[in-house]
Coordinates of C-alpha atoms and ligand atoms in Angstrom, one line a residue:
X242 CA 0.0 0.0 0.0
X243 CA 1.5 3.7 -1.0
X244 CA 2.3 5.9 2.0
X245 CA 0.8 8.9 2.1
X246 CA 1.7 12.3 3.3
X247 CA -0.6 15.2 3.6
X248 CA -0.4 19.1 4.3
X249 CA -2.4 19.2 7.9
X250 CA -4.4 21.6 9.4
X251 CA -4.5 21.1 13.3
X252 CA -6.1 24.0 14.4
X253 CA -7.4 27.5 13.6
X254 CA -4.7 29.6 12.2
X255 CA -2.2 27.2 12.9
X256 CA 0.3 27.0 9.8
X257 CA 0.3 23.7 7.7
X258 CA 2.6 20.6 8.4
X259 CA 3.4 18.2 7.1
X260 CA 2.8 14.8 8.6
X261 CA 2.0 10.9 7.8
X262 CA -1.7 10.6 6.5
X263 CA -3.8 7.7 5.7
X264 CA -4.2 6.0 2.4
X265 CA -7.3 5.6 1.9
X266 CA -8.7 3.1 -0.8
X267 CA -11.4 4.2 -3.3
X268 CA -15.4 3.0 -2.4
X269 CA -17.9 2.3 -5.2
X270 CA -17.5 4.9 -8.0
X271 CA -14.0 6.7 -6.3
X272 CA -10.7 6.8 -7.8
X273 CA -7.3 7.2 -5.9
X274 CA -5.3 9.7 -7.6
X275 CA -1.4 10.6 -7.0
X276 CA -1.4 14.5 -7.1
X277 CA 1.2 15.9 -9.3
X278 CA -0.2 19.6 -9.0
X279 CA -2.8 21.1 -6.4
X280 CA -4.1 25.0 -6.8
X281 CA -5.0 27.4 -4.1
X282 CA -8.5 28.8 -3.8
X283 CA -9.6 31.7 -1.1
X284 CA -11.8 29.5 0.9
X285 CA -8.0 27.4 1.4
X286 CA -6.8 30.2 3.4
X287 CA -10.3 31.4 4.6
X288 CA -10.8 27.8 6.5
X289 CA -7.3 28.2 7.7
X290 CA -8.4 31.8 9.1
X291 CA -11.8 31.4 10.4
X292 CA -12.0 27.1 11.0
X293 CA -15.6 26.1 12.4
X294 CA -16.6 29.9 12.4
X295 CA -17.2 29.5 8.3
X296 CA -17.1 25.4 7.8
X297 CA -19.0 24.5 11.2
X298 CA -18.5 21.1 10.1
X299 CA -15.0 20.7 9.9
X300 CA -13.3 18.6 12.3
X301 CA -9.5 18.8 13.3
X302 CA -7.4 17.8 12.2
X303 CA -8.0 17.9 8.6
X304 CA -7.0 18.4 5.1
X305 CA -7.9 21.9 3.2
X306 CA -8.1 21.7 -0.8
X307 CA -10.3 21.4 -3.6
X308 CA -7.8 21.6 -6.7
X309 CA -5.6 18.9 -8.1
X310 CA -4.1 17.2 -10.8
X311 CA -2.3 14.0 -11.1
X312 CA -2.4 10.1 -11.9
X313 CA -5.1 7.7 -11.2
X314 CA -3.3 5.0 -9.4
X315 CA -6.6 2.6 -8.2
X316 CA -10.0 2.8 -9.4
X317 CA -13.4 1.7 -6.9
X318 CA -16.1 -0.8 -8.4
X319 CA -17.9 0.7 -10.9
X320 CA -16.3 3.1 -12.6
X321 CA -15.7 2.7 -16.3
X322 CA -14.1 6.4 -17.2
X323 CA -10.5 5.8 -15.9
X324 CA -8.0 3.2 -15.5
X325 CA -4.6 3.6 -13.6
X326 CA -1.9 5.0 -15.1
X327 CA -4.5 7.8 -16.5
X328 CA -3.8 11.8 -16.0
X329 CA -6.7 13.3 -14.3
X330 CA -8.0 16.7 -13.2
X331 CA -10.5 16.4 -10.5
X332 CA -12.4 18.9 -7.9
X333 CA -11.4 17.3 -4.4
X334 CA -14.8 17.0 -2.5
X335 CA -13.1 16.5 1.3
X336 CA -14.2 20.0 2.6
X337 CA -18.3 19.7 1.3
X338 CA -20.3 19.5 4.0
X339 CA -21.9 16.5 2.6
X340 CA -18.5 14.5 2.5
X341 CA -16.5 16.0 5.0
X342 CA -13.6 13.5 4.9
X343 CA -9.6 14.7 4.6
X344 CA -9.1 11.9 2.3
X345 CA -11.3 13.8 -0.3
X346 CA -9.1 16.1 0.2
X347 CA -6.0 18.0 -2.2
X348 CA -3.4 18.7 -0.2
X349 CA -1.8 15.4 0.2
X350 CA 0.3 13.0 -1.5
X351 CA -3.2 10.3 -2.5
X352 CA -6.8 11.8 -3.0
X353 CA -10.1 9.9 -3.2
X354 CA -12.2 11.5 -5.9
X355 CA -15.4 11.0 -7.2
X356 CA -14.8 9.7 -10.8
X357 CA -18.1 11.8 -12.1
X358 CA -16.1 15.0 -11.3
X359 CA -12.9 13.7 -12.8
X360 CA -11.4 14.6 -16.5
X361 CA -9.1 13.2 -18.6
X362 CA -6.0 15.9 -19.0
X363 CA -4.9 16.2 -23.0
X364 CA -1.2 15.8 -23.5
X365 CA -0.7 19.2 -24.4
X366 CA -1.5 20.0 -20.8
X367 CA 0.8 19.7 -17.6
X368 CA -0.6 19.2 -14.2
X369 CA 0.0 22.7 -13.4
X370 CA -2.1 24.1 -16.2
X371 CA -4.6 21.4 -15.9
X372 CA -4.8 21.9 -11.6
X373 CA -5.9 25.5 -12.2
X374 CA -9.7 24.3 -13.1
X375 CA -11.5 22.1 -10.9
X376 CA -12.7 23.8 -8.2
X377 CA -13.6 27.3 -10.0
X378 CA -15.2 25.9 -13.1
X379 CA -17.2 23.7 -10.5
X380 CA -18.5 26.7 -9.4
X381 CA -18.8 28.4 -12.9
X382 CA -20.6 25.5 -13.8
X383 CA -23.4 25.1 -11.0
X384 CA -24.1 29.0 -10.9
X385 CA -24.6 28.8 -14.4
X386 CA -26.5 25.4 -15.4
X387 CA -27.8 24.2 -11.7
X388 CA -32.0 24.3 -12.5
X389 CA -32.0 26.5 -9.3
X390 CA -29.6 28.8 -10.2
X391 CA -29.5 30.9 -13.7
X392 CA -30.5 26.9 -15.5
X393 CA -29.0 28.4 -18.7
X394 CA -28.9 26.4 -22.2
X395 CA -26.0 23.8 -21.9
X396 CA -22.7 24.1 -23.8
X397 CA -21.5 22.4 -26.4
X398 CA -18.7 22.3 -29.0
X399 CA -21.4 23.8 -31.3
X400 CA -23.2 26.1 -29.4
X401 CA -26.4 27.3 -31.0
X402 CA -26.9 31.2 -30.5
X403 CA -29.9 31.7 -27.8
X404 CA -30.1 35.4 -28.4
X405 CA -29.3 36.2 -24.9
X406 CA -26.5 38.2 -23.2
X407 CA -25.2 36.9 -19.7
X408 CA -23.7 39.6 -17.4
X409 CA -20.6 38.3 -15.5
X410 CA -19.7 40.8 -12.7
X411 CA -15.6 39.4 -12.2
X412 CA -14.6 38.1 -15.3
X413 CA -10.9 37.7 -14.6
X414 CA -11.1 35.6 -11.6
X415 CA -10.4 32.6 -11.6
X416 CA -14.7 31.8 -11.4
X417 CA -15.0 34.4 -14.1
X418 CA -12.7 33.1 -16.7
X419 CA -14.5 29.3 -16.7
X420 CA -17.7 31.3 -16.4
X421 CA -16.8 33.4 -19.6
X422 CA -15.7 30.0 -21.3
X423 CA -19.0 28.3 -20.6
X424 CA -20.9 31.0 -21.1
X425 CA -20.3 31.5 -24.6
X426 CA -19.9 27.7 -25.0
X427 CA -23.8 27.8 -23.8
X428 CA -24.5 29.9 -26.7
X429 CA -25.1 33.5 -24.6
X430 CA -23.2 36.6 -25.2
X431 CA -21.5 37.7 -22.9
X432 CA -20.3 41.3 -20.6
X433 CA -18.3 41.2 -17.9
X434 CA -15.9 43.4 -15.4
X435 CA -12.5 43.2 -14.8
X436 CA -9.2 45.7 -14.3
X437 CA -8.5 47.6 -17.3
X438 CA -5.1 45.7 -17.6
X439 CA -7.3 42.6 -18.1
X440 CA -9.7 43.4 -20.7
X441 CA -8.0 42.0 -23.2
X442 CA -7.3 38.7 -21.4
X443 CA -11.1 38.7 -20.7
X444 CA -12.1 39.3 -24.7
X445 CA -9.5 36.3 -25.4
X446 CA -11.4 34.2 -23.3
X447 CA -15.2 35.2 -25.5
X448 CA -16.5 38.1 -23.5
X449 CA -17.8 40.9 -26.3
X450 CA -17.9 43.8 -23.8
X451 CA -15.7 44.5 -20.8
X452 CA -16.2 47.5 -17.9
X453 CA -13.7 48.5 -15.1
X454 CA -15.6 47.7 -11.8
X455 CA -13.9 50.7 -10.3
X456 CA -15.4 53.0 -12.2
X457 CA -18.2 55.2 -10.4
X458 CA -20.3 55.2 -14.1
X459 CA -19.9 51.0 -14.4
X460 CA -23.6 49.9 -13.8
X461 CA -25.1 52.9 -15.8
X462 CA -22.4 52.0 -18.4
X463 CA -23.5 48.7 -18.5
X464 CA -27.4 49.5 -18.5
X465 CA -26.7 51.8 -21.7
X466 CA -24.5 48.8 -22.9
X467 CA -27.4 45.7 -22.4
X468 CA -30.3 47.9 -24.0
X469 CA -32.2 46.8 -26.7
X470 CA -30.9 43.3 -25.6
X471 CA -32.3 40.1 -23.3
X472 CA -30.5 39.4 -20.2
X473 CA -30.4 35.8 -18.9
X474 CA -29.0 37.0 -15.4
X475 CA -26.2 37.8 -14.0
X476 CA -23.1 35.9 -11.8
X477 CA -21.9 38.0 -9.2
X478 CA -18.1 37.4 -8.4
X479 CA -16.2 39.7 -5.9
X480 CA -16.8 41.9 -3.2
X481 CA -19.6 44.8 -4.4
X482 CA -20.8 42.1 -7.3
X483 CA -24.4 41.0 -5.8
X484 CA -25.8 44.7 -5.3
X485 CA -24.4 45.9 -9.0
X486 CA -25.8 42.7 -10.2
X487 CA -29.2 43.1 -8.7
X488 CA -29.8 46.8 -9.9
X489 CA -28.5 46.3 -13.6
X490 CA -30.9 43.4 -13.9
X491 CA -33.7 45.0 -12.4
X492 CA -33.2 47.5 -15.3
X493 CA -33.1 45.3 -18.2
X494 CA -35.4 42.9 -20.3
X495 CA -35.1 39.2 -19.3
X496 CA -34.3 36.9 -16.6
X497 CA -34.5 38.7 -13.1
X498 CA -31.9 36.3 -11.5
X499 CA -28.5 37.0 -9.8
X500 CA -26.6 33.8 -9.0
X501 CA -24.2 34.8 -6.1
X502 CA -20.5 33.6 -5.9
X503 CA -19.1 35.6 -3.2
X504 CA -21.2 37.4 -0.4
X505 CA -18.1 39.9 0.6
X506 CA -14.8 40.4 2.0
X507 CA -13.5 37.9 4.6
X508 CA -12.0 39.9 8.0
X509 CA -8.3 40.3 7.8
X510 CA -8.1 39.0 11.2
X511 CA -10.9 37.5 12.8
X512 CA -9.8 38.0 16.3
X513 CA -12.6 40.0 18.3
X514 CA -11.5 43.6 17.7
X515 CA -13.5 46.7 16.9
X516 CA -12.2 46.4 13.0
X517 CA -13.3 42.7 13.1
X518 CA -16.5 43.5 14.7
X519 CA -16.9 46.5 12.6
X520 CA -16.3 44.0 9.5
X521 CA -18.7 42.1 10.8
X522 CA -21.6 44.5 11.3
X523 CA -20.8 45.7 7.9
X524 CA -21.1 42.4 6.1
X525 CA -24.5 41.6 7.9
X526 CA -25.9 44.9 7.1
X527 CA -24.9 45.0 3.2
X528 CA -26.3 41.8 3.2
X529 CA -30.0 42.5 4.9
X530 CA -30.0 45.4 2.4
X531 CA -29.1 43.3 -0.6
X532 CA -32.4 41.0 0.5
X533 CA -34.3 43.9 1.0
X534 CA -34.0 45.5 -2.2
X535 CA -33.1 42.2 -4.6
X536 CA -36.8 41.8 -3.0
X537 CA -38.5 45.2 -3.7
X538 CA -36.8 44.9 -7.1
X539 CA -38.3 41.2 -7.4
X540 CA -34.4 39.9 -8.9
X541 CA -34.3 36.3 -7.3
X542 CA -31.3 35.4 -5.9
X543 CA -29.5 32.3 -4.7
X544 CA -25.9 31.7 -2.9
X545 CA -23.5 28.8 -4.8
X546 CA -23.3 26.3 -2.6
X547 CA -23.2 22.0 -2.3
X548 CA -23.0 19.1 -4.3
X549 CA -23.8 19.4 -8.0
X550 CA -26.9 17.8 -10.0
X551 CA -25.7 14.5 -11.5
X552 CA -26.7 16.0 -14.9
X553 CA -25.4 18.8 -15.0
X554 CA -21.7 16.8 -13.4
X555 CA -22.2 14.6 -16.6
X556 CA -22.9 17.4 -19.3
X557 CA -19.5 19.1 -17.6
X558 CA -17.3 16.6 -16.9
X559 CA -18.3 13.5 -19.3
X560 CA -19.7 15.2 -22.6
X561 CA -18.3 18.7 -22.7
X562 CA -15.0 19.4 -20.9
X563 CA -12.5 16.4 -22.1
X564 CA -13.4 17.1 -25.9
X565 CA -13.1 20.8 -25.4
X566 CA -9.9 20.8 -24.0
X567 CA -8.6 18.0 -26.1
X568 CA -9.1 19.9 -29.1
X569 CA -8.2 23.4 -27.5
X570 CA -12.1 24.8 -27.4
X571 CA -11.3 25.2 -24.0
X572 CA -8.6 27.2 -21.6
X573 CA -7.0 25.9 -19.0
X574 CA -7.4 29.6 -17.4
X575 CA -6.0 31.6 -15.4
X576 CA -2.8 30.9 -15.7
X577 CA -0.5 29.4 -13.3
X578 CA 1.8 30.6 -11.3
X579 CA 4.0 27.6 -9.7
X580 CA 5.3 29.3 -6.3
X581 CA 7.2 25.8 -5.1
X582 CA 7.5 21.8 -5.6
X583 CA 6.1 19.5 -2.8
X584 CA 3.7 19.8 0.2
X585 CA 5.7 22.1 2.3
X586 CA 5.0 24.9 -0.3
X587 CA 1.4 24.8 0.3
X588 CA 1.6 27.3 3.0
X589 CA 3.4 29.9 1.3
X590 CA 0.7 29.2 -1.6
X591 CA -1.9 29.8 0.9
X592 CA -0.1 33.4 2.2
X593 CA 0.3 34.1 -1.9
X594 CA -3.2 34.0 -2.7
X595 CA -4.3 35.6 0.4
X596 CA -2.3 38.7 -0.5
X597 CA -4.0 38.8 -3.7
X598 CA -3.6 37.9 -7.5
X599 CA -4.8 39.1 -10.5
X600 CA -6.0 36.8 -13.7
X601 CA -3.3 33.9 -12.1
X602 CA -4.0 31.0 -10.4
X603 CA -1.4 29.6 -7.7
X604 CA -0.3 26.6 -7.7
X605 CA 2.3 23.9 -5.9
X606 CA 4.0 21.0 -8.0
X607 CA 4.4 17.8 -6.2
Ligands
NAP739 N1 -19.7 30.2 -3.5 C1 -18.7 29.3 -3.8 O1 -18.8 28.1 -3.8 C2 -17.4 30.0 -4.3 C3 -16.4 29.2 -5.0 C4 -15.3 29.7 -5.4 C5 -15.0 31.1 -5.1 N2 -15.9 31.8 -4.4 C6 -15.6 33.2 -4.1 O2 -15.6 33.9 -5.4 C7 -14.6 34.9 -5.3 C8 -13.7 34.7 -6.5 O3 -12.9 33.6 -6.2 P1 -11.7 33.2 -7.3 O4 -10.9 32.1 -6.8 O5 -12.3 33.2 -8.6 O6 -10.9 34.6 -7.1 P2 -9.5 35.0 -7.6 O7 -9.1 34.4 -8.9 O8 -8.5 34.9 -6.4 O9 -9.8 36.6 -7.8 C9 -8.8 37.5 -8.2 C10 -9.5 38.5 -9.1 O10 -10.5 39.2 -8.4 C11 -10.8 40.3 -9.1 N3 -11.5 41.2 -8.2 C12 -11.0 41.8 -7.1 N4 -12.0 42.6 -6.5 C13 -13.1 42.5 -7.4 C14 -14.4 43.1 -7.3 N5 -14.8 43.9 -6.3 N6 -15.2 42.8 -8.3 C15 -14.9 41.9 -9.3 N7 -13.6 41.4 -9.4 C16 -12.8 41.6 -8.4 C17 -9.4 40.8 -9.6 O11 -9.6 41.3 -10.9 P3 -8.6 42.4 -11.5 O12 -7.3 41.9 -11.3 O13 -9.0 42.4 -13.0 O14 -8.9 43.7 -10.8 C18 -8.6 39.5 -9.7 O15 -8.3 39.1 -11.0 C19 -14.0 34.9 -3.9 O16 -14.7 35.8 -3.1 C20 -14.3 33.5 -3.5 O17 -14.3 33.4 -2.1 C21 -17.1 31.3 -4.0

């Protein structure tokens, strides 16, 4: 049996280390994979931050980590997909509340995944390219397509033209630029917001129109921009998104529905201080007044969260993605940026994407 080394978290802000783990072998319709690449998303270090104060279900100690890439090296009964020896890229379900289990988990040496959210990686992509998209096109994926959510038109390598335009509030996150991808993949047209040094990146990935969210005129720019056209909602990403969202939907023809990535800014630190508590009150109270007035405007909203629909897993990750990326339809965005090789570099990936990064996604080789 392989011996397996993780990246532990043993208590609330306590720094990773790196200690013996279990191997754990696959159940019914799991495959072990040996991670040769894992990314770094915010709620990494925002676990690390805030522990059971934002995953109330986490026990210690555990494994953070929700992006990898690597080899399949056993496969559980049932699945018919993979076979070891295969590359795979694979959203590590260990921190959902409905799993829960550090061997679901990226930051370690052997991950169990759940073969309906795994991918064959082409050759003309490395694991560090390929580890930059599980756990943000997951999200792309269920804001856009999930029946409760915005339920758009599904993509395909020949999307049929709906007619509609799809307002992406953060199109150069990492969320953003698999939201862009399968947006336009879906058939929709699509306007987004990003820094003006990433507009172009933005257009490379299919969006026709892009605004600077720092601008004081953006949603009246983008008002002018949708008229005459039929919105199918909107995906808010990034502090400010939800509330812009809601009042340029409320203004335009077509579907009144804002399908909410982020709800704000995490607290720096959240030891109880009056800037933490101040944090706090503020978060609550944009909140309430986001419900209030999504309400009075009648825009329906919904936060991204838990397990996908098994369709809409299959239409991703069986039908769509591995012929899109195979034959190049498809980025493997944002870019990487490899900040160290092997688990003790997880840390410092952690403090990298915490200070902030800008159309690049972090990542550790192993
Ligand atoms: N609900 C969920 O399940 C879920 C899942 C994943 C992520 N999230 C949340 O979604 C957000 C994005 O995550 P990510 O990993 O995609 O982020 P990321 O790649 O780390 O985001 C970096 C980007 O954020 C952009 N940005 C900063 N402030 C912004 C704002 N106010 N409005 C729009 N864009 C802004 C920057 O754009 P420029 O450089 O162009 O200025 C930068 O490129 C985070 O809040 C994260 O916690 C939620």
């Amino acid at each position: 049996m392989p011996t397996n080394t993780a990246a532990w978290l043993l208590a609330r802000q306590a720094p990773l280390e790196v200690k013996p783990a279990p191997y754990t072998h696959p159940r019914e319709g799991e495959i072990v994979v040996k991670n040769h690449a894992v990314a770094i998303n915010p709620v990494d270090w925002g676990i690390q931050l805030l522990g059971t104060l934002l995953f109330s279900w986490m026990k210690y100690p555990f494994i953070l980590g929700g992006d990898l890439a690597g080899e399949v090296v056993e496969v559980g009964e049932g699945v018919t997909r993979f076979s070891v020896g295969d590359r795979v890229l694979g959203m590590a379900m260990g921190m959902d509340k409905t799993r829960s289990r550090s061997a679901e988990s990226a930051f370690q040496a052997y991950t169990v995944l759940l073969a309906h959210m795994a991918v064959p990686i082409p050759s003309t992509l490395s694991y560090e390219d390929a580890a930059v998209l599980p756990l943000a096109l997951y999200t792309a994926a269920y804001g856009l397509f999930q029946k409760d959510h915005l339920a758009l038109q599904y993509p395909s390598a020949a999307p049929q033209s709906t007619g509609k335009t799809l307002l992406i509030w953060g199109g150069s996150t990492s969320v953003g630029s698999n939201a862009i991808q399968l947006a336009v993949a879906a058939g929709y047209e699509v306007i987004t917001t990003s820094s003006p040094r990433n507009f172009p990146y933005v257009r490379r990935l299919g969006a026709s129109q892009v605004f600077d969210y720092q601008e004081k005129t953006v949603v009246a720019d983008i008002i002018e921009a949708l008229k005459g056209k039929t919105i199918a909602g909107a995906l808010a990403i990034g502090t400010g998104s939800a509330d812009a969202c809601s009042a340029i939907v409320h203004a335009c023809n077509g579907d009144k529905f804002v399908s909410l990535v982020s709800l704000g800014a995490l607290p720096p630190n959240p030891g109880l201080n009056v800037q933490t508590l101040l944090l706090i009150f503020q978060f609550v109270a944009a909140n309430v007044s986001f419900q209030v007035t999504s309400r009075m405007r009648r825009i329906r909203t919904k936060f991204i969260s838990g397990m996908m629909d098994r369709e809409v897993s299959k239409v991703i990750y069986e039908d769509f993605l591995p012929r899109a990326l195979a034959e190049g339809h498809y980025a493997a965005a944002p870019e990487p940026v490899v900040v160290g090789s092997g688990l003790d570099h997880i840390q410092a990936g952690l403090d990298a994407q915490r200070q902030g990064v800008s159309a690049k996604k972090v990542v550790v080789s192993l």
